[in-house]
Amino acid sequence: MDLFISDLHLDDSRPQICELLLRYLAGPARDAERLFILGDLFEFWIGDDYPNPLADQVAAGLADLKASGTRLYFMPGNRDFLVGADYCGRAGLEPLAEPVTVTLGHQSAVLCHGDALCTGDEAYQAFRAKVRAPGWIEAFLAQPLAQRLEFARYAREESARQNAGKAAEIMDVTPSEVVRLLREQGVDLLIHGHTHRPGLHDVDVDGRSCQRVVLGDWYEQGSVLVFDHDRLTLQQLEHQPPHC
Ligand code: LP5
Ligand code: MN
């Protein structure tokens, strides 16, 4: 069995998501051969050197799962593309660069976070190209933590402000990009997150019937894609009611 998750947006302000993840890692996830995390595990990440007790707890939970025999893979999202080798090492995560093709039973699937497919969002793609450039990353990580934290705060605020004015289609994947990726990779299945619009979609690629599976976020409940016995199922995990 393989599992796919994304868009947990773990943050101190939402402790119930972290609790749900840790319970899942210590429970049902133990039966999995592989766990794929397809980005935005964290709400934001400004460098492995940022003291972060929540991330330490998650690393311990992941490392325990790895020790029990599950292989763990991490693909960066637009919020946590600065997760580095130090954190991956501590958590037992094998980094994956997107897009990547993996074998699932009798078929192959291409995996990505999903933001690169939103090509109609030109402002975001311009921002993405800037902040993913190795020179920009190096300069950013060389800044003091307080300055990095301030930039992340500003970028999140500005992003939320700009998002409020963007049309719904702009915030979703561009259909022709989905077709292009499936054609380029020569596979029938695409799995991604980012849009927070969970679902299974049929896609026609030059007469081939393909599928696009979108993972959901973890705000209201956990979203897990399970691949088992050649079947894909999108599962929901309930949060624990808050303690009184
Ligand atoms: O994540 P989500 O779904 O809310 O929105 C994304 C796009 N926004 C982003 C920005 C992040 O949310 C904020 C940064 C995360 C913290 C990481 C810190 C690491 C270092 C800092 C580098 C970032 O990814 C949003 C999309 C949306 O998905 C749907 O696809 O629309 O894109 C934007 O809103 C982009 C804006 O249009 C432009 C970005 C404004 C940021 C202002 C900073 C200016 C400085 C530029 C210098 C390079
Ligand atoms: Mn995202």
mmCIF file with all atom_site columns, N, CA and C in Angstrom, residues 179-223:
data_model
loop_
_atom_site.group_PDB
_atom_site.id
_atom_site.type_symbol
_atom_site.label_atom_id
_atom_site.label_alt_id
_atom_site.label_comp_id
_atom_site.label_asym_id
_atom_site.label_entity_id
_atom_site.label_seq_id
_atom_site.pdbx_PDB_ins_code
_atom_site.Cartn_x
_atom_site.Cartn_y
_atom_site.Cartn_z
_atom_site.occupancy
_atom_site.B_iso_or_equiv
_atom_site.pdbx_formal_charge
_atom_site.auth_seq_id
_atom_site.auth_comp_id
_atom_site.auth_asym_id
_atom_site.auth_atom_id
_atom_site.pdbx_PDB_model_num
ATOM 1   N N  . VAL A 1 179 ? -2.544  18.190 -19.661 1.00 0.00 ? 179 VAL A N  1
ATOM 2   C CA . VAL A 1 179 ? -2.406  17.333 -20.844 1.00 0.00 ? 179 VAL A CA 1
ATOM 3   C C  . VAL A 1 179 ? -0.935  17.288 -21.272 1.00 0.00 ? 179 VAL A C  1
ATOM 4   N N  . ARG A 1 180 ? -0.298  18.466 -21.268 1.00 0.00 ? 180 ARG A N  1
ATOM 5   C CA . ARG A 1 180 ? 1.108   18.536 -21.694 1.00 0.00 ? 180 ARG A CA 1
ATOM 6   C C  . ARG A 1 180 ? 1.996   17.663 -20.809 1.00 0.00 ? 180 ARG A C  1
ATOM 7   N N  . LEU A 1 181 ? 1.765   17.729 -19.486 1.00 0.00 ? 181 LEU A N  1
ATOM 8   C CA . LEU A 1 181 ? 2.590   16.964 -18.549 1.00 0.00 ? 181 LEU A CA 1
ATOM 9   C C  . LEU A 1 181 ? 2.369   15.455 -18.723 1.00 0.00 ? 181 LEU A C  1
ATOM 10  N N  . LEU A 1 182 ? 1.103   15.048 -18.855 1.00 0.00 ? 182 LEU A N  1
ATOM 11  C CA . LEU A 1 182 ? 0.807   13.617 -19.028 1.00 0.00 ? 182 LEU A CA 1
ATOM 12  C C  . LEU A 1 182 ? 1.396   13.105 -20.340 1.00 0.00 ? 182 LEU A C  1
ATOM 13  N N  . ARG A 1 183 ? 1.338   13.948 -21.379 1.00 0.00 ? 183 ARG A N  1
ATOM 14  C CA . ARG A 1 183 ? 1.887   13.554 -22.686 1.00 0.00 ? 183 ARG A CA 1
ATOM 15  C C  . ARG A 1 183 ? 3.416   13.440 -22.586 1.00 0.00 ? 183 ARG A C  1
ATOM 16  N N  . GLU A 1 184 ? 4.029   14.465 -21.985 1.00 0.00 ? 184 GLU A N  1
ATOM 17  C CA . GLU A 1 184 ? 5.500   14.513 -21.861 1.00 0.00 ? 184 GLU A CA 1
ATOM 18  C C  . GLU A 1 184 ? 6.026   13.319 -21.062 1.00 0.00 ? 184 GLU A C  1
ATOM 19  N N  . GLN A 1 185 ? 5.314   12.966 -19.979 1.00 0.00 ? 185 GLN A N  1
ATOM 20  C CA . GLN A 1 185 ? 5.785   11.877 -19.103 1.00 0.00 ? 185 GLN A CA 1
ATOM 21  C C  . GLN A 1 185 ? 5.342   10.512 -19.627 1.00 0.00 ? 185 GLN A C  1
ATOM 22  N N  . GLY A 1 186 ? 4.400   10.502 -20.562 1.00 0.00 ? 186 GLY A N  1
ATOM 23  C CA . GLY A 1 186 ? 3.931   9.240  -21.153 1.00 0.00 ? 186 GLY A CA 1
ATOM 24  C C  . GLY A 1 186 ? 3.239   8.339  -20.142 1.00 0.00 ? 186 GLY A C  1
ATOM 25  N N  . VAL A 1 187 ? 2.493   8.941  -19.204 1.00 0.00 ? 187 VAL A N  1
ATOM 26  C CA . VAL A 1 187 ? 1.784   8.145  -18.195 1.00 0.00 ? 187 VAL A CA 1
ATOM 27  C C  . VAL A 1 187 ? 0.292   8.492  -18.225 1.00 0.00 ? 187 VAL A C  1
ATOM 28  N N  . ASP A 1 188 ? -0.505  7.664  -17.521 1.00 0.00 ? 188 ASP A N  1
ATOM 29  C CA . ASP A 1 188 ? -1.966  7.827  -17.556 1.00 0.00 ? 188 ASP A CA 1
ATOM 30  C C  . ASP A 1 188 ? -2.512  8.443  -16.275 1.00 0.00 ? 188 ASP A C  1
ATOM 31  N N  . LEU A 1 189 ? -1.624  8.717  -15.333 1.00 0.00 ? 189 LEU A N  1
ATOM 32  C CA . LEU A 1 189 ? -2.106  9.182  -14.031 1.00 0.00 ? 189 LEU A CA 1
ATOM 33  C C  . LEU A 1 189 ? -1.241  10.333 -13.527 1.00 0.00 ? 189 LEU A C  1
ATOM 34  N N  . LEU A 1 190 ? -1.913  11.378 -13.045 1.00 0.00 ? 190 LEU A N  1
ATOM 35  C CA . LEU A 1 190 ? -1.236  12.530 -12.430 1.00 0.00 ? 190 LEU A CA 1
ATOM 36  C C  . LEU A 1 190 ? -1.802  12.700 -11.022 1.00 0.00 ? 190 LEU A C  1
ATOM 37  N N  . ILE A 1 191 ? -0.918  12.847 -10.049 1.00 0.00 ? 191 ILE A N  1
ATOM 38  C CA . ILE A 1 191 ? -1.352  13.094 -8.667  1.00 0.00 ? 191 ILE A CA 1
ATOM 39  C C  . ILE A 1 191 ? -0.711  14.399 -8.204  1.00 0.00 ? 191 ILE A C  1
ATOM 40  N N  . HIS A 1 192 ? -1.547  15.305 -7.710  1.00 0.00 ? 192 HIS A N  1
ATOM 41  C CA . HIS A 1 192 ? -0.995  16.581 -7.207  1.00 0.00 ? 192 HIS A CA 1
ATOM 42  C C  . HIS A 1 192 ? -1.894  17.155 -6.124  1.00 0.00 ? 192 HIS A C  1
ATOM 43  N N  . GLY A 1 193 ? -1.394  18.204 -5.474  1.00 0.00 ? 193 GLY A N  1
ATOM 44  C CA . GLY A 1 193 ? -2.169  18.922 -4.462  1.00 0.00 ? 193 GLY A CA 1
ATOM 45  C C  . GLY A 1 193 ? -2.240  20.389 -4.835  1.00 0.00 ? 193 GLY A C  1
ATOM 46  N N  . HIS A 1 194 ? -2.000  21.234 -3.866  1.00 0.00 ? 194 HIS A N  1
ATOM 47  C CA . HIS A 1 194 ? -1.888  22.695 -3.985  1.00 0.00 ? 194 HIS A CA 1
ATOM 48  C C  . HIS A 1 194 ? -3.219  23.437 -4.114  1.00 0.00 ? 194 HIS A C  1
ATOM 49  N N  . THR A 1 195 ? -4.143  22.976 -4.960  1.00 0.00 ? 195 THR A N  1
ATOM 50  C CA . THR A 1 195 ? -5.358  23.773 -5.213  1.00 0.00 ? 195 THR A CA 1
ATOM 51  C C  . THR A 1 195 ? -6.397  23.623 -4.100  1.00 0.00 ? 195 THR A C  1
ATOM 52  N N  . HIS A 1 196 ? -6.226  22.640 -3.235  1.00 0.00 ? 196 HIS A N  1
ATOM 53  C CA . HIS A 1 196 ? -7.178  22.370 -2.143  1.00 0.00 ? 196 HIS A CA 1
ATOM 54  C C  . HIS A 1 196 ? -8.565  22.054 -2.717  1.00 0.00 ? 196 HIS A C  1
ATOM 55  N N  . ARG A 1 197 ? -8.575  21.388 -3.865  1.00 0.00 ? 197 ARG A N  1
ATOM 56  C CA . ARG A 1 197 ? -9.852  20.997 -4.484  1.00 0.00 ? 197 ARG A CA 1
ATOM 57  C C  . ARG A 1 197 ? -9.808  19.498 -4.729  1.00 0.00 ? 197 ARG A C  1
ATOM 58  N N  . PRO A 1 198 ? -9.956  18.684 -3.666  1.00 0.00 ? 198 PRO A N  1
ATOM 59  C CA . PRO A 1 198 ? -9.783  17.237 -3.819  1.00 0.00 ? 198 PRO A CA 1
ATOM 60  C C  . PRO A 1 198 ? -10.776 16.646 -4.818  1.00 0.00 ? 198 PRO A C  1
ATOM 61  N N  . GLY A 1 199 ? -10.301 15.678 -5.589  1.00 0.00 ? 199 GLY A N  1
ATOM 62  C CA . GLY A 1 199 ? -11.210 15.034 -6.536  1.00 0.00 ? 199 GLY A CA 1
ATOM 63  C C  . GLY A 1 199 ? -10.466 14.159 -7.523  1.00 0.00 ? 199 GLY A C  1
ATOM 64  N N  . LEU A 1 200 ? -11.245 13.374 -8.280  1.00 0.00 ? 200 LEU A N  1
ATOM 65  C CA . LEU A 1 200 ? -10.692 12.519 -9.330  1.00 0.00 ? 200 LEU A CA 1
ATOM 66  C C  . LEU A 1 200 ? -11.290 12.991 -10.649 1.00 0.00 ? 200 LEU A C  1
ATOM 67  N N  . HIS A 1 201 ? -10.431 13.287 -11.610 1.00 0.00 ? 201 HIS A N  1
ATOM 68  C CA . HIS A 1 201 ? -10.897 13.838 -12.883 1.00 0.00 ? 201 HIS A CA 1
ATOM 69  C C  . HIS A 1 201 ? -10.407 12.980 -14.041 1.00 0.00 ? 201 HIS A C  1
ATOM 70  N N  . ASP A 1 202 ? -11.272 12.770 -15.029 1.00 0.00 ? 202 ASP A N  1
ATOM 71  C CA . ASP A 1 202 ? -10.850 12.087 -16.254 1.00 0.00 ? 202 ASP A CA 1
ATOM 72  C C  . ASP A 1 202 ? -10.255 13.121 -17.200 1.00 0.00 ? 202 ASP A C  1
ATOM 73  N N  . VAL A 1 203 ? -9.175  12.731 -17.863 1.00 0.00 ? 203 VAL A N  1
ATOM 74  C CA . VAL A 1 203 ? -8.498  13.645 -18.793 1.00 0.00 ? 203 VAL A CA 1
ATOM 75  C C  . VAL A 1 203 ? -8.219  12.886 -20.082 1.00 0.00 ? 203 VAL A C  1
ATOM 76  N N  . ASP A 1 204 ? -8.552  13.494 -21.205 1.00 0.00 ? 204 ASP A N  1
ATOM 77  C CA . ASP A 1 204 ? -8.261  12.878 -22.498 1.00 0.00 ? 204 ASP A CA 1
ATOM 78  C C  . ASP A 1 204 ? -6.927  13.424 -23.013 1.00 0.00 ? 204 ASP A C  1
ATOM 79  N N  . VAL A 1 205 ? -5.985  12.526 -23.267 1.00 0.00 ? 205 VAL A N  1
ATOM 80  C CA . VAL A 1 205 ? -4.685  12.948 -23.802 1.00 0.00 ? 205 VAL A CA 1
ATOM 81  C C  . VAL A 1 205 ? -4.480  12.241 -25.139 1.00 0.00 ? 205 VAL A C  1
ATOM 82  N N  . ASP A 1 206 ? -4.724  12.932 -26.225 1.00 0.00 ? 206 ASP A N  1
ATOM 83  C CA . ASP A 1 206 ? -4.574  12.381 -27.579 1.00 0.00 ? 206 ASP A CA 1
ATOM 84  C C  . ASP A 1 206 ? -5.351  11.059 -27.713 1.00 0.00 ? 206 ASP A C  1
ATOM 85  N N  . GLY A 1 207 ? -6.555  11.018 -27.156 1.00 0.00 ? 207 GLY A N  1
ATOM 86  C CA . GLY A 1 207 ? -7.378  9.811  -27.262 1.00 0.00 ? 207 GLY A CA 1
ATOM 87  C C  . GLY A 1 207 ? -7.128  8.790  -26.161 1.00 0.00 ? 207 GLY A C  1
ATOM 88  N N  . ARG A 1 208 ? -6.134  9.023  -25.334 1.00 0.00 ? 208 ARG A N  1
ATOM 89  C CA . ARG A 1 208 ? -5.861  8.128  -24.192 1.00 0.00 ? 208 ARG A CA 1
ATOM 90  C C  . ARG A 1 208 ? -6.671  8.594  -22.997 1.00 0.00 ? 208 ARG A C  1
ATOM 91  N N  . SER A 1 209 ? -7.324  7.656  -22.273 1.00 0.00 ? 209 SER A N  1
ATOM 92  C CA . SER A 1 209 ? -8.072  8.053  -21.066 1.00 0.00 ? 209 SER A CA 1
ATOM 93  C C  . SER A 1 209 ? -7.111  8.097  -19.891 1.00 0.00 ? 209 SER A C  1
ATOM 94  N N  . CYS A 1 210 ? -6.909  9.270  -19.375 1.00 0.00 ? 210 CYS A N  1
ATOM 95  C CA . CYS A 1 210 ? -5.999  9.443  -18.230 1.00 0.00 ? 210 CYS A CA 1
ATOM 96  C C  . CYS A 1 210 ? -6.793  9.961  -17.041 1.00 0.00 ? 210 CYS A C  1
ATOM 97  N N  . GLN A 1 211 ? -6.131  9.964  -15.890 1.00 0.00 ? 211 GLN A N  1
ATOM 98  C CA . GLN A 1 211 ? -6.793  10.432 -14.676 1.00 0.00 ? 211 GLN A CA 1
ATOM 99  C C  . GLN A 1 211 ? -5.919  11.438 -13.944 1.00 0.00 ? 211 GLN A C  1
ATOM 100 N N  . ARG A 1 212 ? -6.570  12.429 -13.346 1.00 0.00 ? 212 ARG A N  1
ATOM 101 C CA . ARG A 1 212 ? -5.878  13.403 -12.493 1.00 0.00 ? 212 ARG A CA 1
ATOM 102 C C  . ARG A 1 212 ? -6.501  13.328 -11.113 1.00 0.00 ? 212 ARG A C  1
ATOM 103 N N  . VAL A 1 213 ? -5.674  13.034 -10.121 1.00 0.00 ? 213 VAL A N  1
ATOM 104 C CA . VAL A 1 213 ? -6.176  12.951 -8.750  1.00 0.00 ? 213 VAL A CA 1
ATOM 105 C C  . VAL A 1 213 ? -5.623  14.146 -7.979  1.00 0.00 ? 213 VAL A C  1
ATOM 106 N N  . VAL A 1 214 ? -6.523  14.872 -7.328  1.00 0.00 ? 214 VAL A N  1
ATOM 107 C CA . VAL A 1 214 ? -6.126  16.054 -6.562  1.00 0.00 ? 214 VAL A CA 1
ATOM 108 C C  . VAL A 1 214 ? -6.308  15.773 -5.068  1.00 0.00 ? 214 VAL A C  1
ATOM 109 N N  . LEU A 1 215 ? -5.226  15.931 -4.331  1.00 0.00 ? 215 LEU A N  1
ATOM 110 C CA . LEU A 1 215 ? -5.277  15.741 -2.872  1.00 0.00 ? 215 LEU A CA 1
ATOM 111 C C  . LEU A 1 215 ? -5.891  16.975 -2.228  1.00 0.00 ? 215 LEU A C  1
ATOM 112 N N  . GLY A 1 216 ? -6.531  16.782 -1.091  1.00 0.00 ? 216 GLY A N  1
ATOM 113 C CA . GLY A 1 216 ? -7.124  17.918 -0.379  1.00 0.00 ? 216 GLY A CA 1
ATOM 114 C C  . GLY A 1 216 ? -6.209  18.418 0.724   1.00 0.00 ? 216 GLY A C  1
ATOM 115 N N  . ASP A 1 217 ? -6.580  19.564 1.300   1.00 0.00 ? 217 ASP A N  1
ATOM 116 C CA . ASP A 1 217 ? -5.812  20.088 2.427   1.00 0.00 ? 217 ASP A CA 1
ATOM 117 C C  . ASP A 1 217 ? -6.285  19.431 3.721   1.00 0.00 ? 217 ASP A C  1
ATOM 118 N N  . TRP A 1 218 ? -5.671  19.806 4.838   1.00 0.00 ? 218 TRP A N  1
ATOM 119 C CA . TRP A 1 218 ? -5.983  19.178 6.137   1.00 0.00 ? 218 TRP A CA 1
ATOM 120 C C  . TRP A 1 218 ? -6.680  20.135 7.094   1.00 0.00 ? 218 TRP A C  1
ATOM 121 N N  . TYR A 1 219 ? -7.199  21.255 6.586   1.00 0.00 ? 219 TYR A N  1
ATOM 122 C CA . TYR A 1 219 ? -7.788  22.253 7.484   1.00 0.00 ? 219 TYR A CA 1
ATOM 123 C C  . TYR A 1 219 ? -8.987  21.704 8.263   1.00 0.00 ? 219 TYR A C  1
ATOM 124 N N  . GLU A 1 220 ? -9.975  21.138 7.549   1.00 0.00 ? 220 GLU A N  1
ATOM 125 C CA . GLU A 1 220 ? -11.203 20.652 8.201   1.00 0.00 ? 220 GLU A CA 1
ATOM 126 C C  . GLU A 1 220 ? -11.127 19.172 8.535   1.00 0.00 ? 220 GLU A C  1
ATOM 127 N N  . GLN A 1 221 ? -10.422 18.411 7.694   1.00 0.00 ? 221 GLN A N  1
ATOM 128 C CA . GLN A 1 221 ? -10.149 16.987 7.955   1.00 0.00 ? 221 GLN A CA 1
ATOM 129 C C  . GLN A 1 221 ? -8.896  16.625 7.166   1.00 0.00 ? 221 GLN A C  1
ATOM 130 N N  . GLY A 1 222 ? -8.314  15.479 7.510   1.00 0.00 ? 222 GLY A N  1
ATOM 131 C CA . GLY A 1 222 ? -7.129  15.056 6.778   1.00 0.00 ? 222 GLY A CA 1
ATOM 132 C C  . GLY A 1 222 ? -7.539  14.458 5.438   1.00 0.00 ? 222 GLY A C  1
ATOM 133 N N  . SER A 1 223 ? -6.708  14.638 4.415   1.00 0.00 ? 223 SER A N  1
ATOM 134 C CA . SER A 1 223 ? -6.998  14.067 3.099   1.00 0.00 ? 223 SER A CA 1
ATOM 135 C C  . SER A 1 223 ? -5.842  13.145 2.729   1.00 0.00 ? 223 SER A C  1
#
